[in-house]
Each structure stands twice: as C-alpha cells, then as structure tokens.
Tab-separated table of C-alpha atoms in Angstrom:
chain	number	residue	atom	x	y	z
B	1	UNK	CA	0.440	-4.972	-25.607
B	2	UNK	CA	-2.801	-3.983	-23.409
B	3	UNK	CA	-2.354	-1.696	-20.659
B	4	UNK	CA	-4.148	0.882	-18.435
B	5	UNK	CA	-3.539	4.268	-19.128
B	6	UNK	CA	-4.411	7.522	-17.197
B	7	UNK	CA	-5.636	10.227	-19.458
B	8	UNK	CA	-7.058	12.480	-17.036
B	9	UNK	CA	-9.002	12.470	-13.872
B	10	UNK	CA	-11.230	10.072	-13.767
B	11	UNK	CA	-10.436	8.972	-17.011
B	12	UNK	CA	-8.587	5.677	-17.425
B	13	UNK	CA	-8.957	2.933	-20.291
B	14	UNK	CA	-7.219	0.045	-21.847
B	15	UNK	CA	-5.059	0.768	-24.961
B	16	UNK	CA	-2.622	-0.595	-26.983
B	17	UNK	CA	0.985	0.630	-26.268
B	18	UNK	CA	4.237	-0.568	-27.470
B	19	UNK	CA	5.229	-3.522	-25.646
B	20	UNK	CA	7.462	-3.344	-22.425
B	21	UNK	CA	11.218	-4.987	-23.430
B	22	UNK	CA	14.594	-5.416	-22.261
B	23	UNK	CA	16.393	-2.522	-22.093
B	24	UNK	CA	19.240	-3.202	-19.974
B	25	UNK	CA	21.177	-6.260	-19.089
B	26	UNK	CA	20.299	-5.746	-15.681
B	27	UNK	CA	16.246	-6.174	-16.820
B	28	UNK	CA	13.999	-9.224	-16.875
B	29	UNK	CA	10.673	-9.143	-18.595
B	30	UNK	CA	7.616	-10.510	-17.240
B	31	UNK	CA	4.656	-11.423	-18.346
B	32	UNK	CA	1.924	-10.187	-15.817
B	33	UNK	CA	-0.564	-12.667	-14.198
B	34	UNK	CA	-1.886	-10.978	-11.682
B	35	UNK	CA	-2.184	-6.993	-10.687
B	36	UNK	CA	-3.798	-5.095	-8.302
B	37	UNK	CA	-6.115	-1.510	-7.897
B	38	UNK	CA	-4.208	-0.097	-4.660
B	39	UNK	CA	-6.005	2.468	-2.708
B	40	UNK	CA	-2.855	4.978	-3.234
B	41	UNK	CA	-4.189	4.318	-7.269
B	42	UNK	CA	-6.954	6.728	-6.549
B	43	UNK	CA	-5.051	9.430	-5.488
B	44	UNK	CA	-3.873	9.617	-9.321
B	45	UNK	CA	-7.129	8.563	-10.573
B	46	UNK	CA	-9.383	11.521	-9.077
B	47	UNK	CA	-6.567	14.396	-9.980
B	48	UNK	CA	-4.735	14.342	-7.250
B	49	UNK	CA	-1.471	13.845	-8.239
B	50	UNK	CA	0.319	15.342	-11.310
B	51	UNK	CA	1.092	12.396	-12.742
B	52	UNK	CA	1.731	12.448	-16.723
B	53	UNK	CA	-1.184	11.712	-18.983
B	54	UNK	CA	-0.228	8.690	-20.695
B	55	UNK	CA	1.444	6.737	-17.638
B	56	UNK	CA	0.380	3.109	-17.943
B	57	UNK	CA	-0.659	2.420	-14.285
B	58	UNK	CA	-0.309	-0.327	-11.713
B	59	UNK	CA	2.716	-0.922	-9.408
B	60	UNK	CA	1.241	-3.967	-7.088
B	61	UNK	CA	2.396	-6.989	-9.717
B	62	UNK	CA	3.057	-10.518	-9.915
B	63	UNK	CA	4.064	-12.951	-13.283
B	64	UNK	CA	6.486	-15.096	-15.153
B	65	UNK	CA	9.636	-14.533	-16.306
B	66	UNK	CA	9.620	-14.470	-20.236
B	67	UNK	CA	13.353	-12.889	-20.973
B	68	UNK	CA	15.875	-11.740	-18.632
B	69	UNK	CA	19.059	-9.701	-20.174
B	70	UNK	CA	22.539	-10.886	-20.107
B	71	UNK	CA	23.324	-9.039	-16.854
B	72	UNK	CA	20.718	-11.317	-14.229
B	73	UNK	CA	21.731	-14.578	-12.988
B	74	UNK	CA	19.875	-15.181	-10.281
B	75	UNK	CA	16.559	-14.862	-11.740
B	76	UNK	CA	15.292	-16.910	-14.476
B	77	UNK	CA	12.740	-17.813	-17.089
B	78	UNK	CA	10.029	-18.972	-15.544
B	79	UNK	CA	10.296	-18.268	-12.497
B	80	UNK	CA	7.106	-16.811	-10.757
B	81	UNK	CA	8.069	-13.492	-9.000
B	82	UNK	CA	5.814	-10.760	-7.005
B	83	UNK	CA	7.297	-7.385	-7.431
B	84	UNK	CA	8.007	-4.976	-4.911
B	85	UNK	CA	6.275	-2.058	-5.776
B	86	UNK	CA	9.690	0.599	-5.070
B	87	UNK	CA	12.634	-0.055	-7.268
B	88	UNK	CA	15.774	-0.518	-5.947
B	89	UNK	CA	19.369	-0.651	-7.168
B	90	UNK	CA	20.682	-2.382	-4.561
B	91	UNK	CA	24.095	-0.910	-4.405
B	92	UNK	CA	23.405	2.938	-3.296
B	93	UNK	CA	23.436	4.285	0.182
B	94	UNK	CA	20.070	3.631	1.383
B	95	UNK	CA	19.820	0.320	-0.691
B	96	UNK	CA	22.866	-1.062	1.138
B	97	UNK	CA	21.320	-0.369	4.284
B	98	UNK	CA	17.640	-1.747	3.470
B	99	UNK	CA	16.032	1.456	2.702
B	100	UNK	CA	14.891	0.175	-0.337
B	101	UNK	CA	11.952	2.122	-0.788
B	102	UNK	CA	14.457	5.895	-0.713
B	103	UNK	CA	16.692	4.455	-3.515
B	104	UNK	CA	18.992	6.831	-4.815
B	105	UNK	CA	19.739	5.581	-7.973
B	106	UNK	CA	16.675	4.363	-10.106
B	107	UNK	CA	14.556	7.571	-9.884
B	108	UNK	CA	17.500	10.476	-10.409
B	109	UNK	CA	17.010	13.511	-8.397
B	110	UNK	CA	15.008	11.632	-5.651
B	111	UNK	CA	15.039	9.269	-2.742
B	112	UNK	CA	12.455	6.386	-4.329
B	113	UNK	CA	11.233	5.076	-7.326
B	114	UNK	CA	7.894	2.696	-8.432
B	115	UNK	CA	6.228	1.104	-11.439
B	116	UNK	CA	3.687	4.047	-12.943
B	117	UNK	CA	3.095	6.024	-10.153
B	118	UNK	CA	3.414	9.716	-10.094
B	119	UNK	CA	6.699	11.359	-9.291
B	120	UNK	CA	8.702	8.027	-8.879
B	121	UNK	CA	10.479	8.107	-11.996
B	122	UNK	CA	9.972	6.858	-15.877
B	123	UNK	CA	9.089	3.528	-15.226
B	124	UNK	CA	5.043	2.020	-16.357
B	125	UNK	CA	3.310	-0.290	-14.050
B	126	UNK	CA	2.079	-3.269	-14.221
B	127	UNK	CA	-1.649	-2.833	-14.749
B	128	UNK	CA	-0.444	-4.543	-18.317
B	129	UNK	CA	0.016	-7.558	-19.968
B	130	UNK	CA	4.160	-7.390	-19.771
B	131	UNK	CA	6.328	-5.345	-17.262
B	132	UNK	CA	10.187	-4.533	-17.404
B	133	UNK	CA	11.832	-5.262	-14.184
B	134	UNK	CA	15.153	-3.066	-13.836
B	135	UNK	CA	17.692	-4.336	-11.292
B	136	UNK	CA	16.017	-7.745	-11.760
B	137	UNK	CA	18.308	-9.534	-9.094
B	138	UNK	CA	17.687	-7.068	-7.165
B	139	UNK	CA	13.915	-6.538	-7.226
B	140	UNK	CA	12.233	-9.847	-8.355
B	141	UNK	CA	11.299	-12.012	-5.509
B	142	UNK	CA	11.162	-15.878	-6.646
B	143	UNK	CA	8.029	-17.903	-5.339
B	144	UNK	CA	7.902	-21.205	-4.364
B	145	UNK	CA	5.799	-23.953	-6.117
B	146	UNK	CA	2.707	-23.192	-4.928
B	147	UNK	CA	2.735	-19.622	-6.505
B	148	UNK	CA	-0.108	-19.955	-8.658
B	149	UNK	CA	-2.342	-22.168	-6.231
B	150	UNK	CA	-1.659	-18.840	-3.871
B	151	UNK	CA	-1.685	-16.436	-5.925
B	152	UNK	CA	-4.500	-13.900	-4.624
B	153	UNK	CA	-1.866	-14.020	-0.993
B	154	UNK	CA	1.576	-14.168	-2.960
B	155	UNK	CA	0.709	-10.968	-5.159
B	156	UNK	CA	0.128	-8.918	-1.505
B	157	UNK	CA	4.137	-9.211	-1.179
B	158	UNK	CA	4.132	-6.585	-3.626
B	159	UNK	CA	2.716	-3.826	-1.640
B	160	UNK	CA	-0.162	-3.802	0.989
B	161	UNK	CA	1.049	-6.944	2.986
B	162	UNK	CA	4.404	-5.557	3.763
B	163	UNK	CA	2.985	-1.894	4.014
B	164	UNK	CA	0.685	-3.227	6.395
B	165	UNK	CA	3.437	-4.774	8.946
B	166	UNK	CA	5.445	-1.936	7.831
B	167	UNK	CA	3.109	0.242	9.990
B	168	UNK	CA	3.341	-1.465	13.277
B	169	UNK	CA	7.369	-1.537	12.954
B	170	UNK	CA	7.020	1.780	12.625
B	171	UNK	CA	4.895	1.936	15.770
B	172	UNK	CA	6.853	-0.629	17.323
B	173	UNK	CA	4.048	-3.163	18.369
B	174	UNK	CA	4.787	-5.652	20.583
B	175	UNK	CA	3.862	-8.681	22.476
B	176	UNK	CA	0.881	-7.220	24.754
B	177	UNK	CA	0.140	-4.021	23.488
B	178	UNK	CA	-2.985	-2.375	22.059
B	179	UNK	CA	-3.109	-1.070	18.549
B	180	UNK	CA	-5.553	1.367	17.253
B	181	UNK	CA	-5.429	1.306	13.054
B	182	UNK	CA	-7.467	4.533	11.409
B	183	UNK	CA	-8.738	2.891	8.028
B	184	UNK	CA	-9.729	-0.431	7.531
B	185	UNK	CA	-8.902	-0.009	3.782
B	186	UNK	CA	-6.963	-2.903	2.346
B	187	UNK	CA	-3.614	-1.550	4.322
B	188	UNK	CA	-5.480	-1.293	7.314
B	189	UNK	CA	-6.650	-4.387	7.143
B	190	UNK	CA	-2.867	-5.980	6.710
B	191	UNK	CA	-1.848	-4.010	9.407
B	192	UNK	CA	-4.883	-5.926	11.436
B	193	UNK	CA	-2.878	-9.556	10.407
B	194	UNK	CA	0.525	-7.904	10.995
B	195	UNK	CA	-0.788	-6.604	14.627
B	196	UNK	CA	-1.644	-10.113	15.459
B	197	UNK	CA	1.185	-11.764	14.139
B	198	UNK	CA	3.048	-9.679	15.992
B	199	UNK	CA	1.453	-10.099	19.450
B	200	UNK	CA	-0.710	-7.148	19.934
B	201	UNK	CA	-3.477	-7.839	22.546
B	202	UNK	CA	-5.894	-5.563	21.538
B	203	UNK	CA	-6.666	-4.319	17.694
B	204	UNK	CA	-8.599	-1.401	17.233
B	205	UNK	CA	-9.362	-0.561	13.641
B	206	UNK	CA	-11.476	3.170	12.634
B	207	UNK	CA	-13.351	3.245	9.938
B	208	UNK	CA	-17.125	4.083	8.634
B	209	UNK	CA	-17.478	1.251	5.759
B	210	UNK	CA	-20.023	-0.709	7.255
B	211	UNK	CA	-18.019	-4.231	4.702
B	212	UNK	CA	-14.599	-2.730	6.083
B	213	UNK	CA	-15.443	-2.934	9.613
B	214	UNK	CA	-16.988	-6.454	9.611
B	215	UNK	CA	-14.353	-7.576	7.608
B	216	UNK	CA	-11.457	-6.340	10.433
B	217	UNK	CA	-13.867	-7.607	12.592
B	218	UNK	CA	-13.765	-11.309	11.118
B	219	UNK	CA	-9.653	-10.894	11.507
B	220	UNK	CA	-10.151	-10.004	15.258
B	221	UNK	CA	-10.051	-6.615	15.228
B	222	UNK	CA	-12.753	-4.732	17.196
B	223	UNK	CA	-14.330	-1.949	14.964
B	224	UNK	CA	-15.061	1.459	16.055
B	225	UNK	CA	-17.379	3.024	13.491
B	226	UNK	CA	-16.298	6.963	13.532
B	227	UNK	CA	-19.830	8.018	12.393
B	228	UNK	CA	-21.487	6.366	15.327
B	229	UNK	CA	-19.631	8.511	17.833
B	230	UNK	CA	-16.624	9.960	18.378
B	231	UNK	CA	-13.263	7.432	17.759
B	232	UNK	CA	-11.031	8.993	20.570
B	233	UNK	CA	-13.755	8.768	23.036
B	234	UNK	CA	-14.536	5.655	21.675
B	235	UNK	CA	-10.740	4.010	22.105
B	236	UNK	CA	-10.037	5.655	25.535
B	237	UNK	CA	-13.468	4.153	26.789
B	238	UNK	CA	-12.565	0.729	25.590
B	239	UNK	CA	-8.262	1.306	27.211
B	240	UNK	CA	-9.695	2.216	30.474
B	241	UNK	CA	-9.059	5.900	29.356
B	242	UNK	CA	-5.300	5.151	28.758
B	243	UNK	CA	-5.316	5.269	25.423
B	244	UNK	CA	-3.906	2.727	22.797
B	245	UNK	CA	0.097	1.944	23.243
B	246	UNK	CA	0.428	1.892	19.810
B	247	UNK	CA	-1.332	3.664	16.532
B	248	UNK	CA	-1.237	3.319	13.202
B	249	UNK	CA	-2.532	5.486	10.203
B	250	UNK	CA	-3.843	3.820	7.123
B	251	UNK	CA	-5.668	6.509	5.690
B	252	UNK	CA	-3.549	9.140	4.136
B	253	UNK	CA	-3.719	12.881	2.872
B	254	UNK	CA	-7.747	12.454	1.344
B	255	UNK	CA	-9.290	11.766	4.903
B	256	UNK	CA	-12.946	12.928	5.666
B	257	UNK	CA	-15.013	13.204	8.517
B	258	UNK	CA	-17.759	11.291	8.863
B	259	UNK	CA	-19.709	14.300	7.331
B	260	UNK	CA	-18.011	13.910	4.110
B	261	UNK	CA	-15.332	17.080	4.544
B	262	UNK	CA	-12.298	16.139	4.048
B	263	UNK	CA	-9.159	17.349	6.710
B	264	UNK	CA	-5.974	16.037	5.458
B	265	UNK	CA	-4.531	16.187	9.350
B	266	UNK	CA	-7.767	14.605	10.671
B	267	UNK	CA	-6.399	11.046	10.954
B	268	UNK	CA	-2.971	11.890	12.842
B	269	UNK	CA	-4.495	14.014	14.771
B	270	UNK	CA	-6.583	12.023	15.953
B	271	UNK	CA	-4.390	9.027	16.660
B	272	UNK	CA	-2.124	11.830	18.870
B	273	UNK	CA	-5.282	12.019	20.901
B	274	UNK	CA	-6.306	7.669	20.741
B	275	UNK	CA	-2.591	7.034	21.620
B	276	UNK	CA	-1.539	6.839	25.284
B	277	UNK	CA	1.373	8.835	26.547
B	278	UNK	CA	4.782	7.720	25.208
B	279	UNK	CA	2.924	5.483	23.029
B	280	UNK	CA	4.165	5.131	19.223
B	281	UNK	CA	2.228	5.868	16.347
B	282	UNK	CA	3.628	4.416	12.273
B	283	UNK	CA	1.886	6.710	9.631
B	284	UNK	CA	2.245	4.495	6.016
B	285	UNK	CA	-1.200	6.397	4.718
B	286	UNK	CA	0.396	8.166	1.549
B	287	UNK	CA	0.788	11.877	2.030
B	288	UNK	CA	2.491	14.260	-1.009
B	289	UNK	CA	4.698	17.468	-0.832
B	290	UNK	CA	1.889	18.699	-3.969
B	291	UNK	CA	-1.976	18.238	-4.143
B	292	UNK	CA	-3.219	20.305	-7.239
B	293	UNK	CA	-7.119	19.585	-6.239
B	294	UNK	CA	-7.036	20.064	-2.492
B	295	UNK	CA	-10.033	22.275	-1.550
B	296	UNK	CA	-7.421	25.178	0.521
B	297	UNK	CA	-4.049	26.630	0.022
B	298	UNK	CA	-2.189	25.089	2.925
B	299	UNK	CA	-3.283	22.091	1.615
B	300	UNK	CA	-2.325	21.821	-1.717
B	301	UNK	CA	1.392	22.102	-0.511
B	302	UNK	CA	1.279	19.350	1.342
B	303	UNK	CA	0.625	20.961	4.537
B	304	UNK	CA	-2.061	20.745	7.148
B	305	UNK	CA	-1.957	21.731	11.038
B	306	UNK	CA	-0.437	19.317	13.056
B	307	UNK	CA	-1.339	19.084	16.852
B	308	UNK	CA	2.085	19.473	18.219
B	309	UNK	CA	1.840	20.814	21.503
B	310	UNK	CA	0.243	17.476	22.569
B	311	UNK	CA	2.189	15.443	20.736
B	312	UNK	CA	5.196	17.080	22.497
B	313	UNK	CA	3.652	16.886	25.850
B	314	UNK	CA	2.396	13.411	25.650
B	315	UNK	CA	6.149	11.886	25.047
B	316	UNK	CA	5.117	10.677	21.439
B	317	UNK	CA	6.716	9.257	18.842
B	318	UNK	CA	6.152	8.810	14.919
B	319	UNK	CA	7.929	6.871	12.047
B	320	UNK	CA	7.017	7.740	8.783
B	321	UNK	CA	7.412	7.099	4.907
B	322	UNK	CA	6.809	4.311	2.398
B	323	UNK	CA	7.633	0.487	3.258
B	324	UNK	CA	10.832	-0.723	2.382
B	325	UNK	CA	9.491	-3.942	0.721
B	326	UNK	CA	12.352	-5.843	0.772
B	327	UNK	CA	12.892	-5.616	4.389
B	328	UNK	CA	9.886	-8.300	5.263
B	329	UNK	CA	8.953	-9.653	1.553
B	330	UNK	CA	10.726	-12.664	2.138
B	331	UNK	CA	9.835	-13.260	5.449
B	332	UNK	CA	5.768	-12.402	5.080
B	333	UNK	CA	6.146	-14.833	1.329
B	334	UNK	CA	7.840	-17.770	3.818
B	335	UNK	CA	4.665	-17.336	6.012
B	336	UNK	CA	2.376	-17.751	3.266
B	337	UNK	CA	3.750	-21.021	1.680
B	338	UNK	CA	3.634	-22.195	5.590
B	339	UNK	CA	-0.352	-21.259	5.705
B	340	UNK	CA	0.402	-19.340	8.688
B	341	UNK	CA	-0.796	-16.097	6.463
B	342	UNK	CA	-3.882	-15.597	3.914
B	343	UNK	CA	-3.452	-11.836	3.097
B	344	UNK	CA	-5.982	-13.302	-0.186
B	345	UNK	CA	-8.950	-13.355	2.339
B	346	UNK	CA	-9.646	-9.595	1.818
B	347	UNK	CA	-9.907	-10.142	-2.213
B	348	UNK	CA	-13.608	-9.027	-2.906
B	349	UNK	CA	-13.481	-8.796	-6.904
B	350	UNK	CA	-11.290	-10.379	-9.742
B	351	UNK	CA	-11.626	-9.032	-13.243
B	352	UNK	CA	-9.837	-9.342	-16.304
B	353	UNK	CA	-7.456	-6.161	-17.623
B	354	UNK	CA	-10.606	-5.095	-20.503
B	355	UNK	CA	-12.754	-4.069	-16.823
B	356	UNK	CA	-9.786	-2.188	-15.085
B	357	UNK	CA	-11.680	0.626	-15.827
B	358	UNK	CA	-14.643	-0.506	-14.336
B	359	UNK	CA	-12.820	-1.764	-11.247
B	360	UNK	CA	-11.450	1.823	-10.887
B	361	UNK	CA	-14.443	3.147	-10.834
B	362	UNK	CA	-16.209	0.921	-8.488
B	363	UNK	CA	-13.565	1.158	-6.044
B	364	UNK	CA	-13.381	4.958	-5.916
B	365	UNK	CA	-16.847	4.861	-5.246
B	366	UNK	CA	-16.429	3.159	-2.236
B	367	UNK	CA	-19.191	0.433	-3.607
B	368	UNK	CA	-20.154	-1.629	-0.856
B	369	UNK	CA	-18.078	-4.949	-0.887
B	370	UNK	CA	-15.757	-3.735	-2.990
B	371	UNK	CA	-12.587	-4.281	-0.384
B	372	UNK	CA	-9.502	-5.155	-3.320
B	373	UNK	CA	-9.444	-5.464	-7.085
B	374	UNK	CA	-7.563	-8.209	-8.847
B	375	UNK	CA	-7.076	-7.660	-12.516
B	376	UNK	CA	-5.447	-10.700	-14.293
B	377	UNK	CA	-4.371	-9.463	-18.184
C-alpha cells in the first residue's frame, strides 16, 4: 500500500510499505477515505519529536470497513467510521472511567496511545491507503448515512473537533461567560464553535495569521492580532479590565512572539495574565516531557518558567492533557448529521495522498490560506 513516511526532519514522502492487516481478532481493517495534516503533525515533521524514522504518519482518519477479525461484532463491513485519534482498550482503569485518551493497555509502559505519532506506541497512522483498527468495538465510531455527503465535518470527530470542546470543559465555559482562545489554528478555531455551542458570550481568539483571524472572525469570534499590540492589554481593555472568565490554549510547546522567538511558556503565561481572578483556563496545545531541537536547556526537557505566584494569587485553575475522544465523539457526530455543526467550514485545501508531502510543507510554512489539509488516498 501507499503511505506517508517520516524519514527525517523535514523529510516526508509517499512509499510503498507492506499493507496494514488483521492482526488480532479484536482488529478491523479500513480502507482510508479521508485523512488529515494536524497541526501537532509538525511537531514531528520539523524534528521535534523523536519519533522513529520510518513511522507511517497520520492519526486524524476516517474510511470503510474492508475486514474485521473474528473477535468484533459490533462493527461491520462497510460501515463508515471516523477514528479517534487515542486508542483505547476499553476495559483498563482509565478506559472504564472515560479517560480514553491515558489508556493503560494499548501503549505498554504508558498512559495513552495513537495511530503514528511519536511516543504513543507501535501503531502507523492513517496518512495511508489502509489502517488497522485494534480494539475495533471499542474505537471505531459508526456514521450515519450521510457520512460521505459530510465527510470534510464527520472526519473532525477524529481529533480537532472534540479537542476543540475538549478545551472549554477543561476551562469549564458556561452559559454567559467570556472566553479568550490563544491560537486560531485549526483547534482554536473548534474551540471558537465549541465556545458558542456552549453559551459563551464573548469569544476572544489570539493569533497573528492575518486568514486565521478573519476566519474566527466569520465564526463570531472577535480577533485580537498579538502583533498589533499587546493581547493582555488588548483582552482586559475589551472585559472592562476584568479579564476573560475563561481561557483556553491552542497553541502548544513551539509558541513565538510576534517577533518570531519562540517561548514555550509564552502562551500560558499569558492567558494567567488575560484570565480574570478565579477564572479557569483548559490547556489542549500539545506540550512533551522531551524536545531534542529546542533552542535552550530547560527547554528541551520539557520545561519552561511558569508564572506561579500569580497564578496562585489570582485563585486560578488549569485542566490539562489530551482529549478523551470518546467522551463527546458521539455527541459532536449527532450534531453534525442534525446540521447544527459544520466543523468542514475551516477546510482550506484537499489533495490526494501522492501531494501529502506538499501539503506538509505548505502548512508548516504557515502559507497564507492554508487553514487544514485533507488528503484522500
């Protein structure tokens, strides 16, 4: 089969590898239609990671059941599924009590495991033209009828959509509050449409991509462009000084000032500073115990200094850590088939799997318009 492969940084290209199968009775085999280039994709793409040369890449997937193994009855062939991008077992600890995303089983030795990402166990992504599914009971999520009339929305079950709402649970945004969102990446921009759905009276989204910003702006967010003037000043000016109840960081461990030097901390920090007193911020922005390239020391162990003393003094709170998928896939998917969600509207390019390379490039580039990559093998 075709796949994406990572050879290096920077250095990704489609190859022929031995094709994905059934392996357990537990598996189901699907034949990808759609897969997307997630922002977190870079991270592995520039060097940033230590992911394995050779990984096939790709871990936000949709397709059609081809084969299941003797072990899955729920799922069948044919069946249109979006997969969540962690792999659960669905029997361990943190399984059992929705954590699906800190599964103990399917990546031995550590809480979480994902299709070809680095450090989340053996499994290749999706970024391919077939995928083994373990725990396919477990993990597939069946779409309705309409799957491939929807299919740029349904395929944002996999990760971004539910990432996106994952960050205001984690800041706990509610009917009447204000939201301030650093990044108005592709997660940023879900967590825009989960703000909203969710009540928030005011959405704030930071960013300095002139196509980012008027896109959040077209979902009713108000953009703050960081490069035009200081963000914090910028939020407490528009929240009567106050601050934003809630926060929410999209960006992750590669932020930059608008000068182009990067500060891993910059983002939290400054949402510690844009969020009012007691207020709640939800950090789903990836951030790694290990960054081989990071330009100092304290950095490249995952470490950066963290504004506490305000934190503490303001009353603040933070959740943390990767979406649990599971926990809203089938609640965001229902939305969809109602129309009452088009996470598709931020789609800016679809390409076929020979120009994933292309598409990685673009992206990391931060080309303007180039807002989410859709590869269809």
């Amino acid at each position: 089969m075709r796949a994406l492969v990572y050879h290096g940084p920077k250095n990704v290209s489609v190859d022929e590898v031995a094709d994905a199968t059934v392996e357990k009775p537990t598996d189901a085999l699907i034949r990808i239609t759609t897969t997307n280039i997630c922002g977190s994709d870079l991270h592995m793409y520039e060097g940033r990671t230590d992911v394995e040369v050779g990984k096939v890449l790709g871990h936000e997937n949709m397709g059609e059941v081809i084969e299941v193994g003797s072990g899955v009855d729920r799922v069948k062939v044919g069946d249109m599924v979006c997969l969540p991008f962690n792999i659960g077992c669905g029997f361990c600890k943190n399984c059992e009590a929705g954590l699906t995303g800190f599964c103990l089983t399917a990546n031995p030795g550590s809480a979480g495991a994902a299709y070809g990402y680095a450090d989340m166990g053996p499994y290749n992504g999706g970024q391919a033209e077939l995928l083994r599914v373990p725990y396919a009971d477990w993990n597939a999520l069946v779409l309705p009828e309409d799957a491939r009339e929807k299919e740029k929305d349904y395929v944002m079950l996999s990760d971004i959509l539910p990432t996106g709402y994952h960050g205001t649970e984690l800041a706990q945004v509610g009917i009447g509050d204000s939201v301030v969102i650093w990044g108005a990446g592709p997660v940023g921009l879900m967590a825009v449409m989960s703000a909203d759905l969710r009540g928030a009276d005011q959405i704030f989204v930071v960013d300095r991509q002139p196509d980012r910003l008027k896109l959040a702006e077209t979902m009713g967010a108000t953009p703050i462009d960081d490069s035009a003037g200081d963000a914090v000043q910028q939020v407490l000016d528009a929240t009567r000084g106050e601050g934003a109840d809630r926060g929410v960081e999209a960006v992750g461990y590669q932020a930059h000032d608008h000068q182009g030097h990067e500060k891993p901390g910059l983002t939290i920090n400054n949402l510690i500073q844009a969020v009012r007193p007691t207020g709640r911020i939800g950090v789903v922005g990836v951030f790694v115990p290990e960054d081989p390239n990071a330009s100092d020391g304290l950095a490249k162990e995952g470490k950066f200094g963290f504004d506490f003393g305000t934190f503490f003094f303001k009353g603040q709170s933070m959740g943390t850590g990767q979406c649990n998928t599971k926990q809203y896939n089938r609640q965001l998917r229902n939305l969809i088939h109602r129309d009452k969600l088009n996470p598709g509207v931020i789609v800016s390019h679809e390409l076929n799997l020979d120009q994933a390379a292309e598409g990685y490039k673009n992206f990391d580039d931060r080309l303007d318009g180039w807002t989410k990559v859709l590869l269809h093998p």
